[in-house]
mmCIF file of C-alpha atoms in Angstrom:
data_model
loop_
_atom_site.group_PDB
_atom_site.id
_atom_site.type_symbol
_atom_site.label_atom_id
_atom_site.label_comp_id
_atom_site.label_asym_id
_atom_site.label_seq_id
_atom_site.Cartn_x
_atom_site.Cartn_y
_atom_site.Cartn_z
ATOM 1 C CA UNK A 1 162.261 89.991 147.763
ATOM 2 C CA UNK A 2 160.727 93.584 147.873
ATOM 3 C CA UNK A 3 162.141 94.175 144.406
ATOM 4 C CA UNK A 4 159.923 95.498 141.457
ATOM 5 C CA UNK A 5 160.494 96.739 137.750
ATOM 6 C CA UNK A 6 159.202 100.234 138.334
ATOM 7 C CA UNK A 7 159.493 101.608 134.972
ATOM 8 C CA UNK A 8 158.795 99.229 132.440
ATOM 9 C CA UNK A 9 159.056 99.495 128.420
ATOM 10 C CA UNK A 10 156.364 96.978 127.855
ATOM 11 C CA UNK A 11 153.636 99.913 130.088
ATOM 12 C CA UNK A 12 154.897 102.282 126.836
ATOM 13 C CA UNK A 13 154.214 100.413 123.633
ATOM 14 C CA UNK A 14 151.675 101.317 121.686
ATOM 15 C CA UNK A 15 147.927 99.564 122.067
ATOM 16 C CA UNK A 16 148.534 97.552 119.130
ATOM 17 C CA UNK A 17 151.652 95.863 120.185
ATOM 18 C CA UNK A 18 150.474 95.128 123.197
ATOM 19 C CA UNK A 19 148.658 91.918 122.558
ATOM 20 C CA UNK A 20 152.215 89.710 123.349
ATOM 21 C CA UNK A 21 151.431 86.652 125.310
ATOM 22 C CA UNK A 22 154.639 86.949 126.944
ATOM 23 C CA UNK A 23 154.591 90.687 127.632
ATOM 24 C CA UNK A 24 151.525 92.300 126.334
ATOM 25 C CA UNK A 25 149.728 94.856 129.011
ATOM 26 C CA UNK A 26 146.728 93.989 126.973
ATOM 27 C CA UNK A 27 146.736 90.275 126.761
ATOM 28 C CA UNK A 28 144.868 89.275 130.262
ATOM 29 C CA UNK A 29 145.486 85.387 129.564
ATOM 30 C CA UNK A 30 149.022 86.237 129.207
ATOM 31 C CA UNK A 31 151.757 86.232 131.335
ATOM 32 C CA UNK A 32 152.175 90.244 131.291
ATOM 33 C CA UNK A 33 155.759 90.303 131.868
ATOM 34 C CA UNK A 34 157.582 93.905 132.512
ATOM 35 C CA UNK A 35 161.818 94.851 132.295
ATOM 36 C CA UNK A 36 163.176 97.694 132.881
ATOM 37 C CA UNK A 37 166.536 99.092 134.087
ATOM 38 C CA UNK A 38 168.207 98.030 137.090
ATOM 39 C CA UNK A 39 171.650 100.723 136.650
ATOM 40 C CA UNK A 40 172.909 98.933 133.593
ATOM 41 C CA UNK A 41 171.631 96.009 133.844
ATOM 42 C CA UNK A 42 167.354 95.114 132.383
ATOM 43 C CA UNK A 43 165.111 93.449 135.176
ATOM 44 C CA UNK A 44 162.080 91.113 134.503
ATOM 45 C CA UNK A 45 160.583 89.676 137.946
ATOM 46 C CA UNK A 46 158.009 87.173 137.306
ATOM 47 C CA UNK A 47 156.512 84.488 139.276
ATOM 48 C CA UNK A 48 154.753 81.428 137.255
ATOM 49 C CA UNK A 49 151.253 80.182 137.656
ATOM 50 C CA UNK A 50 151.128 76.485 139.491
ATOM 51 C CA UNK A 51 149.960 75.465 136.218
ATOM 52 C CA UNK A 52 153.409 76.481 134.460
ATOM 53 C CA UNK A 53 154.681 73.236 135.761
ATOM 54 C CA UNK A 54 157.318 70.432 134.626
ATOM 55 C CA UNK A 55 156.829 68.309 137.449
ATOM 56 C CA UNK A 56 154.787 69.203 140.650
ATOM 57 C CA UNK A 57 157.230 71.774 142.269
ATOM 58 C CA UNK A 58 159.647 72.429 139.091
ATOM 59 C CA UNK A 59 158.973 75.491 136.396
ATOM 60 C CA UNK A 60 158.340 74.335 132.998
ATOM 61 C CA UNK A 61 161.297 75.095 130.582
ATOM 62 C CA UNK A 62 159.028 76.688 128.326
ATOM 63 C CA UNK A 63 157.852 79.100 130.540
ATOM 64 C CA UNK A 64 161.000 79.877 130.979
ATOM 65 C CA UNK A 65 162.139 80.360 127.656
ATOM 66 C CA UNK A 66 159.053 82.932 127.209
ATOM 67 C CA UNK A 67 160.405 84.686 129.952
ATOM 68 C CA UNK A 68 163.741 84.965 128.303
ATOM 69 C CA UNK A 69 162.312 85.399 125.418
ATOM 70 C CA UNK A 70 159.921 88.484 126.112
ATOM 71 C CA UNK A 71 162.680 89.826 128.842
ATOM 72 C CA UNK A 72 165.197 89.727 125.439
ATOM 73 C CA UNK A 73 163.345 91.832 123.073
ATOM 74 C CA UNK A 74 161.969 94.177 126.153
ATOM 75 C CA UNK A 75 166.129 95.129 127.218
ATOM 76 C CA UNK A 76 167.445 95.375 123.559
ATOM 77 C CA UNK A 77 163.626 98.156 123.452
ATOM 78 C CA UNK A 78 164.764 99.829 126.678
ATOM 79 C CA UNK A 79 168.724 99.651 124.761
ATOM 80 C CA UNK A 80 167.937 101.461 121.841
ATOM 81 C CA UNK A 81 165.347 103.594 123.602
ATOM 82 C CA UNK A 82 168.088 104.559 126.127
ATOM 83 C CA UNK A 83 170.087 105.029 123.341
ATOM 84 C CA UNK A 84 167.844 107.396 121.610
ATOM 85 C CA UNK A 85 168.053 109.894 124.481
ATOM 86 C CA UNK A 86 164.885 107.912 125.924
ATOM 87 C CA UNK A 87 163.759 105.980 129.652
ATOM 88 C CA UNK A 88 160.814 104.484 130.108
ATOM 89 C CA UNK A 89 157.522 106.642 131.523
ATOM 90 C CA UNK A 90 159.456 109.827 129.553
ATOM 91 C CA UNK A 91 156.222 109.555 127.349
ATOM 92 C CA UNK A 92 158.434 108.561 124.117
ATOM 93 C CA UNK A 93 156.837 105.757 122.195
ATOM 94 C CA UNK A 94 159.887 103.072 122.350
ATOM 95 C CA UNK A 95 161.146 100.940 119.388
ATOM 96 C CA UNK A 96 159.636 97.554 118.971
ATOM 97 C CA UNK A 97 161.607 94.423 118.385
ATOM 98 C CA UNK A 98 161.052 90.843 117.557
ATOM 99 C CA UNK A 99 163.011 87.759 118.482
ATOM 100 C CA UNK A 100 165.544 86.127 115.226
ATOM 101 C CA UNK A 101 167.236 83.524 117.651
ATOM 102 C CA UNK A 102 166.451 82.441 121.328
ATOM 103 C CA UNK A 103 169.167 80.035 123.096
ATOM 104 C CA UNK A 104 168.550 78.660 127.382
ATOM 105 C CA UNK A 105 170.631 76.605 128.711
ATOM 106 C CA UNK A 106 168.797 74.855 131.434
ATOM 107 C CA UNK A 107 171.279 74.886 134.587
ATOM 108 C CA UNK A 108 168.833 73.432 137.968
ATOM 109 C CA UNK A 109 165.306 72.155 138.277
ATOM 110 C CA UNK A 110 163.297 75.921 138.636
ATOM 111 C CA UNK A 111 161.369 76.158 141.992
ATOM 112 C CA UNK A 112 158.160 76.733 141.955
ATOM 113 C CA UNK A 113 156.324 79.784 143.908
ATOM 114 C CA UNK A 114 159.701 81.833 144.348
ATOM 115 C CA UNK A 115 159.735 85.166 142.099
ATOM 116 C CA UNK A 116 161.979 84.521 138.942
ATOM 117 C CA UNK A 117 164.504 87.288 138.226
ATOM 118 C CA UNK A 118 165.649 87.795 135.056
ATOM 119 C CA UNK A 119 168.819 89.813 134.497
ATOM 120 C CA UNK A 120 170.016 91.669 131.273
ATOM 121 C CA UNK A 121 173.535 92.682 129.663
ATOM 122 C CA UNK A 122 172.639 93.820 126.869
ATOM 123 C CA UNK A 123 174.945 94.463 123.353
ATOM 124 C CA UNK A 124 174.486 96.511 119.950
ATOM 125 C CA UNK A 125 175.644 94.257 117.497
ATOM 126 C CA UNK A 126 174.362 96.391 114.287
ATOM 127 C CA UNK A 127 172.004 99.572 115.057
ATOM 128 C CA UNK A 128 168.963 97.237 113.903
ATOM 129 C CA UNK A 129 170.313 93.806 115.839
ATOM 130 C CA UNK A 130 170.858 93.614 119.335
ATOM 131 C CA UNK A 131 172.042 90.957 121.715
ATOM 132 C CA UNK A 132 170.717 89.980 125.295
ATOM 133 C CA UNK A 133 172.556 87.928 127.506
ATOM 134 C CA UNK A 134 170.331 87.086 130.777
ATOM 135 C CA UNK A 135 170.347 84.575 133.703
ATOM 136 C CA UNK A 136 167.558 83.467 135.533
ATOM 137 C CA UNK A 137 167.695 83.274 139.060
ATOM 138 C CA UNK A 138 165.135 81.945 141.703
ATOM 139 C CA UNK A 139 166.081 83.595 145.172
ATOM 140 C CA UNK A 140 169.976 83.321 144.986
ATOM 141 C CA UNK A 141 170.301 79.868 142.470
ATOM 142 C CA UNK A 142 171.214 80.132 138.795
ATOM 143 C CA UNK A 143 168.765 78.413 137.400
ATOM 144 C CA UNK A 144 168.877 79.108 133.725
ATOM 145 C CA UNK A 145 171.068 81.142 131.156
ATOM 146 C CA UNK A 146 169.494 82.470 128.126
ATOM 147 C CA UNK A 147 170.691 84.501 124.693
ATOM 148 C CA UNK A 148 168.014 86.193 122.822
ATOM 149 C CA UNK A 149 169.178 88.137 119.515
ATOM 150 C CA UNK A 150 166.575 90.860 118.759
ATOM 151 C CA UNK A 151 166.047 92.700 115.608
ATOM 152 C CA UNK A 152 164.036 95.901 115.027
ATOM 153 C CA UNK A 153 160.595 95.288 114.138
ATOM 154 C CA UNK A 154 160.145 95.890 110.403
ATOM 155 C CA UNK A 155 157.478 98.782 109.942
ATOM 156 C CA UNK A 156 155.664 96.531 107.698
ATOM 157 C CA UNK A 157 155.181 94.252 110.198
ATOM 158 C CA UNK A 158 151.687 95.030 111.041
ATOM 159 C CA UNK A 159 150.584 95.974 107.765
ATOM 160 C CA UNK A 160 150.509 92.290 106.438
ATOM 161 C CA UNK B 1 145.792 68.580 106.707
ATOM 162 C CA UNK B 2 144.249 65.493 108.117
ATOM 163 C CA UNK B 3 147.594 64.447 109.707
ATOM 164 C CA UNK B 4 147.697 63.372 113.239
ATOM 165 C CA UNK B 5 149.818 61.398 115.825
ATOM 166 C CA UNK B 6 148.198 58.469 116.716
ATOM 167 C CA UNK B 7 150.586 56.244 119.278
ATOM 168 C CA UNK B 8 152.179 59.152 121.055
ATOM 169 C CA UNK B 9 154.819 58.936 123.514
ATOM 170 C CA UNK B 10 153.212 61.210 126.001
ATOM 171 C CA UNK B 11 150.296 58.567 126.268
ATOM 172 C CA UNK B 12 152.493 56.446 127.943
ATOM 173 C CA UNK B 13 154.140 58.704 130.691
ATOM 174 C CA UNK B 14 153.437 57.238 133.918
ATOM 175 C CA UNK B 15 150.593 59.455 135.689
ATOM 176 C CA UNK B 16 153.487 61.390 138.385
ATOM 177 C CA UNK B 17 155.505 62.691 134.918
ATOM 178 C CA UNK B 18 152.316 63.604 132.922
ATOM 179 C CA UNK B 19 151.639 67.188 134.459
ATOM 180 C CA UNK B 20 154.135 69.195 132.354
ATOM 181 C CA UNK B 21 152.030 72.210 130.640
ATOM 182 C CA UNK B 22 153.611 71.632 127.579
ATOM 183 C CA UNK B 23 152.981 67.944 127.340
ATOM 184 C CA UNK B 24 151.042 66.196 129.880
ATOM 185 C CA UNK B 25 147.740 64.657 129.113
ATOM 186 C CA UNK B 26 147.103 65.117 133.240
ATOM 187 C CA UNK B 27 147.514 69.123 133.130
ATOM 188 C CA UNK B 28 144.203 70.274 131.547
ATOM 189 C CA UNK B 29 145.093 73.479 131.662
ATOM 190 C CA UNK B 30 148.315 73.068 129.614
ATOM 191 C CA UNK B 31 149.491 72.585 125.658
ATOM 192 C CA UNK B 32 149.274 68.593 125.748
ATOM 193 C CA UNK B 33 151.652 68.285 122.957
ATOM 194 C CA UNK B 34 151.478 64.933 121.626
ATOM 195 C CA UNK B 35 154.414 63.615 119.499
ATOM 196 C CA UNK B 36 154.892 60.241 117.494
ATOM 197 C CA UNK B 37 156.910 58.740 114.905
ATOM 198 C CA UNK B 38 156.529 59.096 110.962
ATOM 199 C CA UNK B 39 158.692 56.534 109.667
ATOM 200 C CA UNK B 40 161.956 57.813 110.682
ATOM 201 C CA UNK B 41 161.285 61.124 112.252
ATOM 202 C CA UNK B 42 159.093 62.455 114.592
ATOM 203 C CA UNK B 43 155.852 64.171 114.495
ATOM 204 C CA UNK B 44 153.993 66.755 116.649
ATOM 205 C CA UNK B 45 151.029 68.490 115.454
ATOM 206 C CA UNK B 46 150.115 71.842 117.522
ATOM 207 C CA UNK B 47 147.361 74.615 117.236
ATOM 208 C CA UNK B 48 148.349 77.349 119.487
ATOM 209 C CA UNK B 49 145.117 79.243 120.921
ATOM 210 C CA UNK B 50 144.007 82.777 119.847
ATOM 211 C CA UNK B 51 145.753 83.903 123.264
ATOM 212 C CA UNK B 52 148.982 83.035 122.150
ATOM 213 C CA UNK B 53 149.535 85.315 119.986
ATOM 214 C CA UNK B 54 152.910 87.844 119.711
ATOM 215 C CA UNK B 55 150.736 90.670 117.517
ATOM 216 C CA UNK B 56 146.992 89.653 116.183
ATOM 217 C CA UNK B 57 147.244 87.463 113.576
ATOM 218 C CA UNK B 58 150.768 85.552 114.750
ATOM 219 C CA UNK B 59 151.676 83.134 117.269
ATOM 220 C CA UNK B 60 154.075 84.184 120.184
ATOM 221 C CA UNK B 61 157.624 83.574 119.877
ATOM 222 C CA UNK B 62 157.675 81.424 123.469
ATOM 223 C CA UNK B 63 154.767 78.776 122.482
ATOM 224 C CA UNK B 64 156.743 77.841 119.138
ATOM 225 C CA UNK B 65 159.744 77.480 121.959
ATOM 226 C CA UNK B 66 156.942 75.175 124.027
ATOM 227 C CA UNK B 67 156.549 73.469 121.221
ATOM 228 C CA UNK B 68 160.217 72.369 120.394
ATOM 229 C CA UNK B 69 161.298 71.926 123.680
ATOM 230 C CA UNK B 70 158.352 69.476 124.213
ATOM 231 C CA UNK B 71 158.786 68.230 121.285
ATOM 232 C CA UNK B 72 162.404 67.831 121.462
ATOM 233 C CA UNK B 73 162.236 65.853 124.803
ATOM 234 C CA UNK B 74 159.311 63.729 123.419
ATOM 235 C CA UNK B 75 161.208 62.891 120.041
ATOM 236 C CA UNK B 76 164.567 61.854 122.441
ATOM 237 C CA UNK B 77 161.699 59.597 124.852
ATOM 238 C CA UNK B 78 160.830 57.965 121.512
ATOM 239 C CA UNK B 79 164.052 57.157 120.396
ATOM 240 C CA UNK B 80 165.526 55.655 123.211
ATOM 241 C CA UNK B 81 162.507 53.770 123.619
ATOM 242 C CA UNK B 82 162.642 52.386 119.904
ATOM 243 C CA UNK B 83 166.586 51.732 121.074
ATOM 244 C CA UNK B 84 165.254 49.822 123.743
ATOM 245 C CA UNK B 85 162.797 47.559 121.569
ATOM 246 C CA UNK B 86 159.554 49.801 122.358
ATOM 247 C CA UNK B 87 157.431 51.601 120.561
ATOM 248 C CA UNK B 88 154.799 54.061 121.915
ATOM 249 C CA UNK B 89 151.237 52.012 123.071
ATOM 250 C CA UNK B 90 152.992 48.315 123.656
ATOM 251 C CA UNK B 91 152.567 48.531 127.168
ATOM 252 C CA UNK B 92 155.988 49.479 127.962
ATOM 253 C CA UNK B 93 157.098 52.549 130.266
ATOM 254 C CA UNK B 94 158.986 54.799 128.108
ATOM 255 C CA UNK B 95 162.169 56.368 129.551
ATOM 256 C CA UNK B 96 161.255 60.512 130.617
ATOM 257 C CA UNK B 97 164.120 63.227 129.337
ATOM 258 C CA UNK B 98 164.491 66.931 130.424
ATOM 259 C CA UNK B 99 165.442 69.828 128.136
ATOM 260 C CA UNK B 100 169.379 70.343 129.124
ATOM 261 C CA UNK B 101 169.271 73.133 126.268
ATOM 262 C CA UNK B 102 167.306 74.664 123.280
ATOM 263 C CA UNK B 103 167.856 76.563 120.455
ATOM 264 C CA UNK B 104 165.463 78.239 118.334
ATOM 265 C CA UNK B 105 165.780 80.069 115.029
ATOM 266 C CA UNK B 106 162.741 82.258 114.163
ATOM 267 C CA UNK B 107 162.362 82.109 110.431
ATOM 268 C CA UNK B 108 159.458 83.921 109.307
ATOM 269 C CA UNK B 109 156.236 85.014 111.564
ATOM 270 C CA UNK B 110 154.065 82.101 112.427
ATOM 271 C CA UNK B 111 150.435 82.806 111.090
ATOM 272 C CA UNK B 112 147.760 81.785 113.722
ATOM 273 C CA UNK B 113 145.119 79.199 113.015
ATOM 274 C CA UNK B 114 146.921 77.283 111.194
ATOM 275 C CA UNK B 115 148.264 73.863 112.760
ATOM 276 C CA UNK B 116 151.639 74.266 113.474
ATOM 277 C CA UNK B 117 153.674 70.905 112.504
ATOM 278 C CA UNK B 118 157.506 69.913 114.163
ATOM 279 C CA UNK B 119 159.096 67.545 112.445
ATOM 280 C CA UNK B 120 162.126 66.103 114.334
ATOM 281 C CA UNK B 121 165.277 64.138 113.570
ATOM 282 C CA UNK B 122 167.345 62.453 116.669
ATOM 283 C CA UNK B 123 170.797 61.906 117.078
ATOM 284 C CA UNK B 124 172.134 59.856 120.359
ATOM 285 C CA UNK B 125 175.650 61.569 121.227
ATOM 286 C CA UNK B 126 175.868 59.596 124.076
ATOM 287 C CA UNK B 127 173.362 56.530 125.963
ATOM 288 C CA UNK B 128 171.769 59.684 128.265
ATOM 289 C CA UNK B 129 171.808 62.383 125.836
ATOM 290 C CA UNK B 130 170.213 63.088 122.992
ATOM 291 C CA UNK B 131 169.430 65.918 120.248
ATOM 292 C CA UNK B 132 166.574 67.118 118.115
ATOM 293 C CA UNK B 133 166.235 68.801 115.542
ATOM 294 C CA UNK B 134 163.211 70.285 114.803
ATOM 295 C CA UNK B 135 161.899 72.012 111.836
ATOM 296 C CA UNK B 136 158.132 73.335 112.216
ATOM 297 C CA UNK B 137 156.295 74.173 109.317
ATOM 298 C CA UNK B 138 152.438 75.911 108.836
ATOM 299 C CA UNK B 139 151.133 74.508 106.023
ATOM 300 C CA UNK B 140 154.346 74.361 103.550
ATOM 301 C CA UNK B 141 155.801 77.678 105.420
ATOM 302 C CA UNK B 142 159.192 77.170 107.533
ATOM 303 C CA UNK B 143 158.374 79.381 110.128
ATOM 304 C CA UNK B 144 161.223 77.832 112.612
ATOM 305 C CA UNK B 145 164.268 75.542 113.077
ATOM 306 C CA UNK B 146 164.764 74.296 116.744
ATOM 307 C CA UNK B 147 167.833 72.024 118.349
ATOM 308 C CA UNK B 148 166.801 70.375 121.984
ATOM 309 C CA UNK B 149 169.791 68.723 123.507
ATOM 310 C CA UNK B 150 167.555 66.422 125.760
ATOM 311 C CA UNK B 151 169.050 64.455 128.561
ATOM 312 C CA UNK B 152 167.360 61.159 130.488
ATOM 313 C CA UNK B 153 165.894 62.274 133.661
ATOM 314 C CA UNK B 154 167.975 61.427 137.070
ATOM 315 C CA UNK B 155 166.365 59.194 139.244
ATOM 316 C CA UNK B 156 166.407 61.316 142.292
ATOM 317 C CA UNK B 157 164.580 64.026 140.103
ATOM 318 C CA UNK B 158 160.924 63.524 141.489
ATOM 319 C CA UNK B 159 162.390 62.035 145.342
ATOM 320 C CA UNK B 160 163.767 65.968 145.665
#
């Protein structure tokens, strides 16, 4: 593959929201998934653990739903951020977002031990509500389609 | 609480489909999900583990996912199974389903330590596919609504 996210929005959030299981720098038992830009288009490359299996050989779907998942709210961050006169790395703290709706369609059996690559089109569908459309490929195969709707992260979120 | 799912469908997986790391009882290092029938709909009872958390204090987004999805394919196992005259623990082998799509609604953040509950409703629409619906709940708190359109597993799936 030689590709890598270089730049990602997840390396800028703040200590305290970087606990995610999905995506959290922080969280050594999780899965520590990155995205950033690839020209207009988010990146996430991630390749599961032989435990995250379905079947011996075969990803299991909720691994990759937390891929989609994490990769969704990390492109509609690097969206707004972009949008804010912000990239990643520019030292900016980056908005936060959390998921309202999460939708894969599940279109092959996953490979096992073949980097994943997530890819991101990304839409503003109110300045507080974005929309992620990604597909999941394993080398050159489709593999899964995926539609995350991400909303800002409510400043009283952590407060609670 | 003191609710739990005693004849559960996963039991009954034959040893070569019981490795999934949401749901099978082989794969130590995975969720083992268990889910069972409650009169008419179907149970699953699931404490995620401090790791899985999306901030302190919250579960991550993409183990309530885990949850439906293996719930969802468990709750479609269960129902064609009762179709066919079985129920989970008579010695039977159950038919196996794979997740051909899922859909999850995030309601309200999921407090941690708490054990999470999906309750499902299934619905053949056609005699090799099957939806879910899930609803999980901790304590009396909606935290998430899930669909699984589950679909019986091909043959040739584990020959591949």
């Amino acid at each position: 593959m030689g590709e890598k996210v270089v730049a990602a929005i997840q390396d800028d959030y703040p200590d305290e929201f970087a606990w995610c299981y999905g995506c959290g720098r922080l969280n050594q038992e999780g899965l520590q998934i990155r995205t950033g830009w690839q020209g207009d288009e988010t990146l996430t490359i991630y390749t599961p653990e032989e435990k995250h299996m379905a079947l011996p050989g075969y990803v299991y779907g909720g691994v990759m739903a937390s891929l989609i998942d994490c990769h969704g709210t990390g492109s509609a961050a690097l969206a707004l951020h972009r949008k804010n006169g912000h990239e990643p790395g520019d030292g900016a703290e980056p908005p936060r977002f959390v998921t309202a709706s999460l939708h894969v369609d599940f279109i092959k059996p996953t490979p096992q031990n073949i980097p994943l690559k997530a890819v991101g089109r990304v839409e503003e569908i109110h300045p507080k509500k974005w929309k992620v459309e990604a597909e999941v490929f394993a080398g050159d195969a489709l593999c899964a389609r995926g539609e995350v709707v991400a909303v800002l992260m409510p400043q009283t979120f952590l407060s609670k």
